[in-house]
Structure formats: structure tokens, C-alpha cells
Amino acid sequence: MNAPQQLGEPVLSARHIVKNYGGVRALKGVDFDVYPGTVTTLFGENGAGKSTLMKILSGVEQPTDGTILLDGAEVTFADTNDARAHGISIIHQELSLSPNISVRDNLFMGRELRRGLGVDYRRQEQRSREAMSDLGLDIDPHVLVSELRLGEQQLIEIARALLADSRILIMDEPTSALSANEVEILFRVIEDLTSKGVAIVYISHHLEEALQVTDQAVVLRDGAMTAKAPADEIDLEWIVRNMVGEHFDLGSPPVGYEFGPVALDIDDVSVADPKEPDRMLVDQVSLQVREGEIVCIYGLMGAGRTELLEAVAGRRPTVGGAVRMSKGEITNLSLRDRLAAGLGLVPEDRQRDGLVPTLSVGRNISLAAVSTFVKGVFVSRAQEKAHSADAIADVHVKTDGGGAPIGSLSGGNQQKVVIGKIVSTGPKVLLLDEPTRGIDVGAKAEVFKLVAQRARTGLAVVYSTSEVGECLSIAHRIVVMARGRIVAEFDPTVTKEQIMAASGEAVVGA
């Protein structure tokens, strides 16, 4: 998409927006403009204030100070319904779907189509099918959201926003769980929307991806705007420099030591689709990982990456094969017993599987190791607090302290809490399923640096990713999965193109 020659008057403006949370100033007098038919991309590290600003513009939260202008007139949004009535919708980074009701009912929740005194379910179903068709989805509108993959749920979230016929659409990490083909579909939808005059605010940590759709870029850093420029004046170096002050790469495979014996042996493991037991999500996969070795598993959504890691960790049943660690077979052990044996999993969906939203940052990060603080029938709060403080420092969580609510953290810092929770148990084998989803470039570098350091001490690491660039960072070996099987294996000298060709992936924008 090309930057417009004349932006004209902004449809939505934020003037001198300030937001305080207690003694923390999340936004420090930010000015921000959104123009019709334009994609404005907002860049920044986790905790920079991006999501906070978007929550204010969409009525989720109120500013501590400052003014919002819509079509040049000052407005105040009481809540999201009020903002939506003014034509503003938001696709949140964290999914806000109700898992126990159908896709159709999620799409029209709170804005049902009426027929007389009742709900027009037939028309809702028809519009649901049309919206999903636009996104390339073949999903029964009556299926429960809980039965969908994370990527499919993300697309349902997007479809819900599209059905609102908004003038201004805010997309906060809309592609974090999407495959390359699904991203391409979304980009076509964005192009169609902007051609109709819809203003889009786009937030993404996938920098190369965001450059493909942006018309103008704005960078936030520590709650303040640090840069603004049209698309033809920016590149990756410009974005990273203004985000973090210097260029961060994702590291390289740690060297200077010998791998130890086999720490994890996945032997001919198969996992069946619970909906179709005759179909294998993981089909006779074998993989060995040695102490100190870092192995990356790459593949498109549906390739079987997540299902394999969850089966190894004990979260999914297997229908064949065996899983062994250095002390013997663990195939029949529970998830808790596998954790005790030294096998830790960082799950793909941090909100659903990695965090307890009612607990503090410290309690969340100490949860997996809580048994070590038990003295008789009591928990030693002093030991737990010390453990939490060490873990928070170890993975560089940006927080006011262990007592802060977990919901006060940005998405990326919540992800680091999940990683810190498992790492602090001292695992021998660490499984990381999409460990950098929703994490900015600086935080990614920190996570991979931590993993590399632990590998040097003998930790065996397997991480799964759908970002081909991450395969070429710290992995000693790259395994490609497709249709439930391992289809290729490479060393770090492989190219992105070779990896993507092996997976059957089409390059977005090619």
C-alpha cells in the first residue's frame, strides 16, 4: 500500500493524552492522528503504551488527562459500546471471545440483529457465513469457539470487528496467531477497507509484515511519541532505532561447548484428532534432543507443532509411540509428574493456559514451584517472595513488583512471566510453543539470550515458531513439520527460502 499524497483532515485525533496507573505514568502527553482510508502503524516495545492508547481511543479506558477529537469535535467515550456507536471498533491483542457459545453468537454478541421482539438468528447466520467467507474460513457458525484452533479464534475476532461496519478499525496484534496464508487474506481485507475510506490503526511486533501495509508510522517509547513518518521514509532500521535506541538481533546459536547425552527422545509419537480419530494431527514423529542443544520446530498452522509439544508435555494423549528422558520413559506420566521429572512447557496461549488472571505477578511466576515453599501445611511466603523476585529479574519483566496485578502488564511482559515460571523450576528439557508471540524485538532478543545461556549449562531446548526469521536465530538444528510429519531438517546455514519451501508456505507479498 502506498502512502497517500495528501492525508487531509484526521478523522480521529488524540491530544496530549496522559494515563496514570497509580504512580506509573503509562502515557505522557501523546498526540496521535488517524486519517480516512489510511493505515497508521503504531510501533513500540512492550510497555511503551501502545495498547493503553488504543484502549482509550476505543472506550475501554478513560484518559487521566487530554482530549479526543472525532471529525474535529471533542468527544468522550463512556465505554466500548459508546465508541462503537461512533464508528470505532478494536481487535484486541488478547482474545475477548466467549468460548462456551457458538461462533455466530460471538460475532453478534451485544449487537444482535432484531426481527420484531426477537433475534433474527437466520440473518445472523447468513452474515456470519459471509464474513467468514471473506476471511477464507470454512467454519460452521454453530460450532463452539472453544473447539477452534487459536488462529481460527483470532480470525473470528477479526470477523466480529468487520461486521460492525466501523469507520475506524484498531487492530492490536491481529496476526499474532495467523499463518502466512491467513495473513495474506487479512492484508487483502485491509486493502479493501481502506479503499472504502476506513481508517485503520495497526499494531504489530512483526515489523517486516507491518511495513507491507503501513501508510504512515508512529513510534511510542516509554509512553511518549519518539518518531512519526510516512511509509516511503521508513525501513526496519528506522523502526528499531526509534523503538529501542539501537539495533537488536535475535542472537546466534551458542557455541564453545559439546552437547551432552540425549535428554529427550520422542519415538514414533502419534496424536489423533479428537474430532476425527482416524486423522493424525501428529503422525509417527521421532526426534532426539541432546543436553545443551537448541532445536527449532517450524511449520504452518495445522502442521502439528503445538500438538506434538503438548503431547510430549502430557497435555494431550498419544495413540502411539513413546517419550523418554534421561531417567527413562515418561509416556504414561501426568503433566505434573513430567514437570517434576524436569520437563517444562511454555504454552502457546498464555491467557488460557499460562496465567491465573486473579493472581499477582509474583504469585503467577512462582506457581509452578510452589511445592518447594511448603513447610508442613503452610507456604513460606518469604521464600516464595524471594523466588518470585529472582525469577522476575531473570527474565526481565517490567513491573512495579511481585505484588502488581498480572493484568497491569503488557502482553509481552505477561509472556515473560509464563516463561519465567517454567524456567525457575530448573528444568532439564524446556519446550517453548511460540515463545515470542506478542513480544517486541527487544524482548525477543532477551528471551533468546536467556535460552542460549541456559543451553550452555546443559538445558535441552525445543521451541516451536511460525516466524521463519526466528529459526535462523539461536537454533542449532531446524526441523520443519507439515501435515503432522517431519518433512525436513536443516543446520543454521539454511536460508529462509529453503525453510519455507520445505513447509509448503507461500511468501506473503510475493
GROMACS .gro file of C-alpha atoms in nm, residues 22-445:
model
  424
   22GLY     CA    1  -0.124   0.468   4.047
   23GLY     CA    2   0.227   0.612   4.049
   24VAL     CA    3   0.308   0.483   3.698
   25ARG     CA    4   0.260   0.717   3.402
   26ALA     CA    5   0.183   0.492   3.106
   27LEU     CA    6   0.119   0.777   2.860
   28LYS     CA    7   0.299   1.112   2.881
   29GLY     CA    8   0.107   1.366   2.675
   30VAL     CA    9   0.072   1.174   2.348
   31ASP     CA   10  -0.060   1.333   2.026
   32PHE     CA   11  -0.193   1.087   1.767
   33ASP     CA   12  -0.386   1.130   1.440
   34VAL     CA   13  -0.578   0.880   1.226
   35TYR     CA   14  -0.677   0.958   0.865
   36PRO     CA   15  -0.955   0.817   0.644
   37GLY     CA   16  -0.851   0.543   0.401
   38THR     CA   17  -0.509   0.517   0.564
   39VAL     CA   18  -0.322   0.253   0.764
   40THR     CA   19  -0.141   0.414   1.056
   41THR     CA   20   0.101   0.166   1.212
   42LEU     CA   21   0.192   0.208   1.577
   43PHE     CA   22   0.528   0.062   1.679
   44GLY     CA   23   0.684   0.027   2.023
   45GLU     CA   24   0.825  -0.215   2.276
   46ASN     CA   25   0.605  -0.397   2.523
   47GLY     CA   26   0.506  -0.148   2.788
   48ALA     CA   27   0.559   0.151   2.556
   49GLY     CA   28   0.192   0.248   2.588
   50LYS     CA   29   0.050   0.129   2.254
   51SER     CA   30  -0.233  -0.084   2.391
   52THR     CA   31  -0.312   0.176   2.659
   53LEU     CA   32  -0.355   0.446   2.395
   54MET     CA   33  -0.577   0.220   2.185
   55LYS     CA   34  -0.792   0.128   2.486
   56ILE     CA   35  -0.853   0.499   2.544
   57LEU     CA   36  -0.941   0.562   2.179
   58SER     CA   37  -1.186   0.270   2.178
   59GLY     CA   38  -1.360   0.349   2.508
   60VAL     CA   39  -1.212   0.065   2.711
   61GLU     CA   40  -1.044   0.312   2.948
   62GLN     CA   41  -1.062   0.684   3.021
   63PRO     CA   42  -0.759   0.915   2.996
   64THR     CA   43  -0.625   1.081   3.309
   65ASP     CA   44  -0.586   1.398   3.105
   66GLY     CA   45  -0.612   1.505   2.741
   67THR     CA   46  -0.873   1.533   2.466
   68ILE     CA   47  -1.014   1.307   2.195
   69LEU     CA   48  -1.147   1.466   1.876
   70LEU     CA   49  -1.376   1.291   1.627
   71ASP     CA   50  -1.426   1.477   1.298
   72GLY     CA   51  -1.278   1.780   1.474
   73ALA     CA   52  -1.529   1.779   1.761
   74GLU     CA   53  -1.437   1.684   2.118
   75VAL     CA   54  -1.586   1.353   2.233
   76THR     CA   55  -1.584   1.134   2.542
   77PHE     CA   56  -1.647   0.761   2.515
   78ALA     CA   57  -1.823   0.615   2.819
   79ASP     CA   58  -1.739   0.258   2.714
   80THR     CA   59  -1.673   0.039   2.412
   81ASN     CA   60  -2.040   0.040   2.312
   82ASP     CA   61  -2.031   0.418   2.303
   83ALA     CA   62  -1.713   0.416   2.091
   84ARG     CA   63  -1.864   0.154   1.859
   85ALA     CA   64  -2.173   0.372   1.818
   86HIS     CA   65  -1.936   0.644   1.696
   87GLY     CA   66  -1.785   0.401   1.444
   88ILE     CA   67  -1.476   0.284   1.633
   89SER     CA   68  -1.400  -0.087   1.681
   90ILE     CA   69  -1.096  -0.264   1.824
   91ILE     CA   70  -0.949  -0.611   1.773
   92HIS     CA   71  -0.766  -0.676   2.099
   93GLN     CA   72  -0.429  -0.848   2.126
   94GLU     CA   73  -0.580  -1.084   2.384
   95LEU     CA   74  -0.889  -1.260   2.257
   96SER     CA   75  -1.218  -1.145   2.409
   97LEU     CA   76  -1.437  -1.425   2.276
   98SER     CA   77  -1.671  -1.634   2.490
   99PRO     CA   78  -1.550  -1.995   2.440
  100ASN     CA   79  -1.871  -2.165   2.560
  101ILE     CA   80  -2.102  -2.017   2.295
  102SER     CA   81  -2.116  -2.051   1.917
  103VAL     CA   82  -1.921  -1.860   1.655
  104ARG     CA   83  -2.243  -1.693   1.537
  105ASP     CA   84  -2.338  -1.577   1.885
  106ASN     CA   85  -1.986  -1.443   1.944
  107LEU     CA   86  -1.997  -1.244   1.622
  108PHE     CA   87  -2.320  -1.066   1.721
  109MET     CA   88  -2.286  -1.059   2.099
  110GLY     CA   89  -2.424  -0.728   2.231
  111ARG     CA   90  -2.544  -0.615   1.887
  112GLU     CA   91  -2.789  -0.883   1.784
  113LEU     CA   92  -2.994  -0.838   1.468
  114ARG     CA   93  -3.360  -0.799   1.558
  115ARG     CA   94  -3.679  -0.921   1.396
  116GLY     CA   95  -3.978  -0.784   1.582
  117LEU     CA   96  -3.923  -0.852   1.951
  118GLY     CA   97  -3.682  -1.142   1.893
  119VAL     CA   98  -3.339  -1.211   1.747
  120ASP     CA   99  -3.311  -1.278   1.374
  121TYR     CA  100  -3.087  -1.587   1.404
  122ARG     CA  101  -3.125  -1.680   1.037
  123ARG     CA  102  -2.995  -1.342   0.923
  124GLN     CA  103  -2.714  -1.356   1.179
  125GLU     CA  104  -2.612  -1.696   1.047
  126GLN     CA  105  -2.615  -1.571   0.689
  127ARG     CA  106  -2.400  -1.268   0.772
  128SER     CA  107  -2.167  -1.491   0.977
  129ARG     CA  108  -2.108  -1.716   0.678
  130GLU     CA  109  -2.048  -1.413   0.453
  131ALA     CA  110  -1.795  -1.262   0.695
  132MET     CA  111  -1.606  -1.588   0.734
  133SER     CA  112  -1.606  -1.642   0.358
  134ASP     CA  113  -1.438  -1.302   0.320
  135LEU     CA  114  -1.164  -1.428   0.553
  136GLY     CA  115  -1.126  -1.763   0.379
  137LEU     CA  116  -1.281  -1.958   0.666
  138ASP     CA  117  -1.487  -2.274   0.637
  139ILE     CA  118  -1.634  -2.290   0.986
  140ASP     CA  119  -1.984  -2.388   1.092
  141PRO     CA  120  -2.137  -2.079   1.263
  142HIS     CA  121  -2.292  -2.315   1.520
  143VAL     CA  122  -1.963  -2.464   1.641
  144LEU     CA  123  -1.842  -2.358   1.987
  145VAL     CA  124  -1.547  -2.118   1.986
  146SER     CA  125  -1.368  -2.346   2.236
  147GLU     CA  126  -1.344  -2.612   1.965
  148LEU     CA  127  -1.145  -2.386   1.730
  149ARG     CA  128  -0.768  -2.352   1.699
  150LEU     CA  129  -0.613  -2.033   1.836
  151GLY     CA  130  -0.556  -1.899   1.484
  152GLU     CA  131  -0.918  -1.964   1.391
  153GLN     CA  132  -1.031  -1.785   1.707
  154GLN     CA  133  -0.816  -1.486   1.607
  155LEU     CA  134  -0.991  -1.473   1.270
  156ILE     CA  135  -1.333  -1.490   1.440
  157GLU     CA  136  -1.224  -1.190   1.650
  158ILE     CA  137  -1.135  -1.007   1.328
  159ALA     CA  138  -1.466  -1.106   1.162
  160ARG     CA  139  -1.658  -0.967   1.460
  161ALA     CA  140  -1.493  -0.628   1.416
  162LEU     CA  141  -1.553  -0.628   1.041
  163LEU     CA  142  -1.925  -0.694   1.094
  164ALA     CA  143  -1.952  -0.372   1.293
  165ASP     CA  144  -1.904  -0.169   0.970
  166SER     CA  145  -1.670   0.068   1.151
  167ARG     CA  146  -1.524   0.393   1.019
  168ILE     CA  147  -1.215   0.341   1.235
  169LEU     CA  148  -1.076  -0.006   1.299
  170ILE     CA  149  -0.799  -0.064   1.554
  171MET     CA  150  -0.603  -0.389   1.506
  172ASP     CA  151  -0.385  -0.475   1.806
  173GLU     CA  152  -0.157  -0.765   1.701
  174PRO     CA  153  -0.419  -0.911   1.464
  175THR     CA  154  -0.180  -1.163   1.306
  176SER     CA  155  -0.012  -1.298   1.621
  177ALA     CA  156  -0.169  -1.641   1.576
  178LEU     CA  157  -0.218  -1.646   1.199
  179SER     CA  158  -0.037  -1.849   0.935
  180ALA     CA  159   0.126  -1.678   0.636
  181ASN     CA  160  -0.169  -1.759   0.411
  182GLU     CA  161  -0.415  -1.620   0.667
  183VAL     CA  162  -0.205  -1.303   0.696
  184GLU     CA  163  -0.225  -1.261   0.320
  185ILE     CA  164  -0.605  -1.286   0.336
  186LEU     CA  165  -0.616  -1.025   0.614
  187PHE     CA  166  -0.398  -0.788   0.412
  188ARG     CA  167  -0.641  -0.812   0.120
  189VAL     CA  168  -0.925  -0.727   0.359
  190ILE     CA  169  -0.730  -0.426   0.488
  191GLU     CA  170  -0.672  -0.303   0.133
  192ASP     CA  171  -1.042  -0.337   0.057
  193LEU     CA  172  -1.140  -0.149   0.374
  194THR     CA  173  -0.904   0.143   0.314
  195SER     CA  174  -1.026   0.172  -0.046
  196LYS     CA  175  -1.371   0.236   0.106
  197GLY     CA  176  -1.236   0.511   0.333
  198VAL     CA  177  -1.199   0.310   0.655
  199ALA     CA  178  -0.919   0.436   0.879
  200ILE     CA  179  -0.705   0.158   1.028
  201VAL     CA  180  -0.467   0.167   1.322
  202TYR     CA  181  -0.235  -0.132   1.301
  203ILE     CA  182  -0.016  -0.256   1.587
  204SER     CA  183   0.229  -0.537   1.530
  205HIS     CA  184   0.562  -0.669   1.654
  206HIS     CA  185   0.608  -0.837   1.314
  207LEU     CA  186   0.800  -0.543   1.173
  208GLU     CA  187   0.856  -0.667   0.817
  209GLU     CA  188   0.491  -0.766   0.795
  210ALA     CA  189   0.370  -0.427   0.919
  211LEU     CA  190   0.581  -0.243   0.661
  212GLN     CA  191   0.378  -0.411   0.387
  213VAL     CA  192   0.053  -0.241   0.488
  214THR     CA  193   0.151   0.086   0.655
  215ASP     CA  194   0.089   0.430   0.505
  216GLN     CA  195   0.234   0.618   0.798
  217ALA     CA  196   0.424   0.503   1.108
  218VAL     CA  197   0.426   0.631   1.464
  219VAL     CA  198   0.665   0.507   1.733
  220LEU     CA  199   0.595   0.515   2.108
  221ARG     CA  200   0.869   0.469   2.364
  222ASP     CA  201   0.815   0.478   2.740
  223GLY     CA  202   0.475   0.640   2.698
  224ALA     CA  203   0.585   0.918   2.464
  225MET     CA  204   0.593   0.959   2.085
  226THR     CA  205   0.952   0.942   1.959
  227ALA     CA  206   0.903   0.940   1.581
  228LYS     CA  207   0.648   0.981   1.302
  229ALA     CA  208   0.699   0.942   0.926
  230PRO     CA  209   0.524   0.835   0.603
  231ALA     CA  210   0.587   0.485   0.469
  232ASP     CA  211   0.832   0.594   0.199
  233GLU     CA  212   1.068   0.738   0.464
  234ILE     CA  213   1.093   0.435   0.693
  235ASP     CA  214   1.256   0.092   0.697
  236LEU     CA  215   1.334  -0.174   0.956
  237GLU     CA  216   1.640   0.010   1.083
  238TRP     CA  217   1.437   0.328   1.134
  239ILE     CA  218   1.170   0.140   1.332
  240VAL     CA  219   1.412  -0.047   1.558
  241ARG     CA  220   1.630   0.259   1.619
  242ASN     CA  221   1.332   0.466   1.731
  243MET     CA  222   1.180   0.181   1.934
  244VAL     CA  223   1.482   0.066   2.133
  245GLY     CA  224   1.759   0.313   2.057
  246GLU     CA  225   1.988   0.056   1.897
  247HIS     CA  226   1.963  -0.250   1.673
  248PHE     CA  227   1.883  -0.579   1.841
  249ASP     CA  228   1.933  -0.902   1.655
  250LEU     CA  229   1.794  -1.229   1.787
  251GLY     CA  230   2.133  -1.379   1.858
  252SER     CA  231   2.307  -1.683   1.715
  253PRO     CA  232   2.340  -2.049   1.820
  254PRO     CA  233   2.555  -2.073   2.133
  255VAL     CA  234   2.892  -2.235   2.064
  256GLY     CA  235   3.208  -2.335   2.250
  257TYR     CA  236   3.079  -2.648   2.422
  258GLU     CA  237   2.990  -3.008   2.343
  259PHE     CA  238   2.636  -3.140   2.356
  260GLY     CA  239   2.567  -3.395   2.628
  261PRO     CA  240   2.375  -3.722   2.604
  262VAL     CA  241   2.018  -3.742   2.475
  263ALA     CA  242   1.791  -3.551   2.714
  264LEU     CA  243   1.464  -3.601   2.524
  265ASP     CA  244   1.373  -3.891   2.296
  266ILE     CA  245   1.047  -3.865   2.102
  267ASP     CA  246   0.998  -4.207   1.946
  268ASP     CA  247   0.735  -4.261   1.674
  269VAL     CA  248   0.474  -4.046   1.853
  270SER     CA  249   0.125  -4.009   1.705
  271VAL     CA  250  -0.161  -3.785   1.819
  272ALA     CA  251  -0.515  -3.830   1.687
  273ASP     CA  252  -0.763  -3.555   1.608
  274PRO     CA  253  -1.025  -3.581   1.888
  275LYS     CA  254  -1.296  -3.482   1.637
  276GLU     CA  255  -1.181  -3.734   1.375
  277PRO     CA  256  -0.993  -4.016   1.549
  278ASP     CA  257  -0.881  -4.167   1.219
  279ARG     CA  258  -0.694  -3.847   1.128
  280MET     CA  259  -0.348  -3.796   1.279
  281LEU     CA  260  -0.252  -3.446   1.394
  282VAL     CA  261   0.095  -3.586   1.468
  283ASP     CA  262   0.188  -3.884   1.255
  284GLN     CA  263   0.472  -4.109   1.377
  285VAL     CA  264   0.716  -3.831   1.467
  286SER     CA  265   1.060  -3.915   1.604
  287LEU     CA  266   1.309  -3.658   1.734
  288GLN     CA  267   1.604  -3.666   1.974
  289VAL     CA  268   1.740  -3.360   2.155
  290ARG     CA  269   2.067  -3.362   2.347
  291GLU     CA  270   2.172  -3.171   2.656
  292GLY     CA  271   2.275  -2.819   2.556
  293GLU     CA  272   2.112  -2.843   2.214
  294ILE     CA  273   1.852  -2.595   2.086
  295VAL     CA  274   1.611  -2.733   1.826
  296CYS     CA  275   1.357  -2.519   1.641
  297ILE     CA  276   1.037  -2.673   1.501
  298TYR     CA  277   0.894  -2.467   1.216
  299GLY     CA  278   0.570  -2.513   1.028
  300LEU     CA  279   0.245  -2.354   0.920
  301MET     CA  280  -0.062  -2.356   1.143
  302GLY     CA  281  -0.203  -2.708   1.144
  303ALA     CA  282   0.139  -2.863   1.081
  304GLY     CA  283   0.124  -3.038   1.420
  305ARG     CA  284   0.384  -2.833   1.608
  306THR     CA  285   0.166  -2.741   1.904
  307GLU     CA  286   0.005  -3.086   1.923
  308LEU     CA  287   0.348  -3.251   1.933
  309LEU     CA  288   0.480  -3.031   2.215
  310GLU     CA  289   0.158  -3.069   2.415
  311ALA     CA  290   0.174  -3.448   2.375
  312VAL     CA  291   0.536  -3.456   2.491
  313ALA     CA  292   0.445  -3.241   2.793
  314GLY     CA  293   0.147  -3.461   2.883
  315ARG     CA  294  -0.129  -3.219   2.788
  316ARG     CA  295  -0.255  -3.436   2.500
  317PRO     CA  296  -0.296  -3.815   2.483
  318THR     CA  297  -0.088  -4.008   2.234
  319VAL     CA  298  -0.215  -4.304   2.031
  320GLY     CA  299   0.125  -4.447   1.960
  321GLY     CA  300   0.496  -4.414   2.031
  322ALA     CA  301   0.692  -4.326   2.342
  323VAL     CA  302   0.853  -4.024   2.513
  324ARG     CA  303   1.171  -4.077   2.712
  325MET     CA  304   1.403  -3.862   2.918
  326SER     CA  305   1.746  -3.944   3.060
  327LYS     CA  306   1.598  -4.142   3.352
  328GLY     CA  307   1.355  -4.346   3.146
  329GLU     CA  308   1.016  -4.347   2.979
  330ILE     CA  309   0.764  -4.078   3.077
  331THR     CA  310   0.487  -4.163   2.827
  332ASN     CA  311   0.235  -4.254   3.094
  333LEU     CA  312   0.324  -3.982   3.346
  334SER     CA  313   0.091  -3.689   3.420
  335LEU     CA  314   0.181  -3.333   3.329
  336ARG     CA  315   0.269  -3.266   3.693
  337ASP     CA  316   0.494  -3.571   3.713
  338ARG     CA  317   0.668  -3.474   3.390
  339LEU     CA  318   0.731  -3.128   3.535
  340ALA     CA  319   0.879  -3.293   3.845
  341ALA     CA  320   1.097  -3.507   3.616
  342GLY     CA  321   1.240  -3.191   3.461
  343LEU     CA  322   1.019  -3.134   3.155
  344GLY     CA  323   0.865  -2.787   3.129
  345LEU     CA  324   0.625  -2.645   2.868
  346VAL     CA  325   0.558  -2.279   2.791
  347PRO     CA  326   0.217  -2.300   2.615
  348GLU     CA  327   0.111  -2.110   2.305
  349ASP     CA  328  -0.193  -1.939   2.464
  350ARG     CA  329  -0.067  -1.753   2.769
  351GLN     CA  330  -0.408  -1.623   2.875
  352ARG     CA  331  -0.586  -1.957   2.869
  353ASP     CA  332  -0.306  -2.193   2.970
  354GLY     CA  333  -0.020  -1.992   3.120
  355LEU     CA  334  -0.160  -1.738   3.365
  356VAL     CA  335  -0.410  -1.707   3.650
  357PRO     CA  336  -0.564  -1.363   3.599
  358THR     CA  337  -0.672  -1.322   3.963
  359LEU     CA  338  -0.317  -1.370   4.097
  360SER     CA  339  -0.035  -1.117   4.117
  361VAL     CA  340   0.276  -1.116   3.900
  362GLY     CA  341   0.477  -1.279   4.180
  363ARG     CA  342   0.222  -1.549   4.257
  364ASN     CA  343   0.191  -1.635   3.887
  365ILE     CA  344   0.563  -1.667   3.836
  366SER     CA  345   0.610  -1.884   4.147
  367LEU     CA  346   0.310  -2.109   4.080
  368ALA     CA  347   0.496  -2.399   3.916
  369ALA     CA  348   0.748  -2.416   4.202
  370VAL     CA  349   0.503  -2.362   4.490
  371SER     CA  350   0.564  -2.711   4.635
  372THR     CA  351   0.920  -2.608   4.723
  373PHE     CA  352   0.790  -2.336   4.957
  374VAL     CA  353   0.560  -2.564   5.157
  375LYS     CA  354   0.659  -2.610   5.521
  376GLY     CA  355   0.426  -2.865   5.676
  377VAL     CA  356   0.080  -2.738   5.587
  378PHE     CA  357   0.191  -2.378   5.530
  379VAL     CA  358   0.353  -2.192   5.241
  380SER     CA  359   0.662  -1.987   5.326
  381ARG     CA  360   0.567  -1.650   5.184
  382ALA     CA  361   0.921  -1.516   5.241
  383GLN     CA  362   1.073  -1.792   5.028
  384GLU     CA  363   0.804  -1.753   4.764
  385LYS     CA  364   0.860  -1.377   4.750
  386ALA     CA  365   1.237  -1.420   4.713
  387HIS     CA  366   1.186  -1.682   4.443
  388SER     CA  367   0.949  -1.453   4.254
  389ALA     CA  368   1.185  -1.157   4.273
  390ASP     CA  369   1.473  -1.365   4.134
  391ALA     CA  370   1.256  -1.502   3.851
  392ILE     CA  371   1.123  -1.155   3.762
  393ALA     CA  372   1.479  -1.023   3.739
  394ASP     CA  373   1.597  -1.330   3.547
  395VAL     CA  374   1.355  -1.283   3.256
  396HIS     CA  375   1.349  -0.900   3.276
  397VAL     CA  376   0.979  -0.850   3.347
  398LYS     CA  377   0.887  -0.480   3.350
  399THR     CA  378   0.668  -0.445   3.660
  400ASP     CA  379   0.626  -0.241   3.977
  401GLY     CA  380   0.700  -0.558   4.172
  402GLY     CA  381   0.574  -0.905   4.250
  403GLY     CA  382   0.259  -0.768   4.410
  404ALA     CA  383   0.137  -0.595   4.093
  405PRO     CA  384  -0.174  -0.740   3.922
  406ILE     CA  385  -0.085  -0.963   3.627
  407GLY     CA  386  -0.336  -0.765   3.419
  408SER     CA  387  -0.129  -0.449   3.466
  409LEU     CA  388   0.148  -0.591   3.246
  410SER     CA  389   0.172  -0.562   2.870
  411GLY     CA  390   0.117  -0.877   2.665
  412GLY     CA  391   0.487  -0.930   2.613
  413ASN     CA  392   0.569  -0.896   2.982
  414GLN     CA  393   0.290  -1.142   3.066
  415GLN     CA  394   0.457  -1.385   2.826
  416LYS     CA  395   0.787  -1.338   3.007
  417VAL     CA  396   0.612  -1.422   3.333
  418VAL     CA  397   0.497  -1.753   3.181
  419ILE     CA  398   0.849  -1.828   3.061
  420GLY     CA  399   0.998  -1.731   3.397
  421LYS     CA  400   0.751  -1.954   3.579
  422ILE     CA  401   0.879  -2.264   3.397
  423VAL     CA  402   1.247  -2.167   3.382
  424SER     CA  403   1.251  -2.106   3.759
  425THR     CA  404   1.167  -2.474   3.823
  426GLY     CA  405   1.511  -2.571   3.689
  427PRO     CA  406   1.400  -2.795   3.400
  428LYS     CA  407   1.630  -3.035   3.214
  429VAL     CA  408   1.421  -3.005   2.898
  430LEU     CA  409   1.235  -2.686   2.805
  431LEU     CA  410   0.955  -2.683   2.546
  432LEU     CA  411   0.857  -2.339   2.415
  433ASP     CA  412   0.547  -2.315   2.195
  434GLU     CA  413   0.554  -1.982   2.006
  435PRO     CA  414   0.752  -1.822   2.292
  436THR     CA  415   0.772  -1.477   2.132
  437ARG     CA  416   0.409  -1.433   2.024
  438GLY     CA  417   0.317  -1.073   2.101
  439ILE     CA  418   0.670  -0.978   2.211
  440ASP     CA  419   0.863  -0.686   2.061
  441VAL     CA  420   1.206  -0.711   1.901
  442GLY     CA  421   1.396  -0.612   2.214
  443ALA     CA  422   1.208  -0.858   2.433
  444LYS     CA  423   1.261  -1.135   2.176
  445ALA     CA  424   1.635  -1.077   2.197
   0.00000   0.00000   0.00000
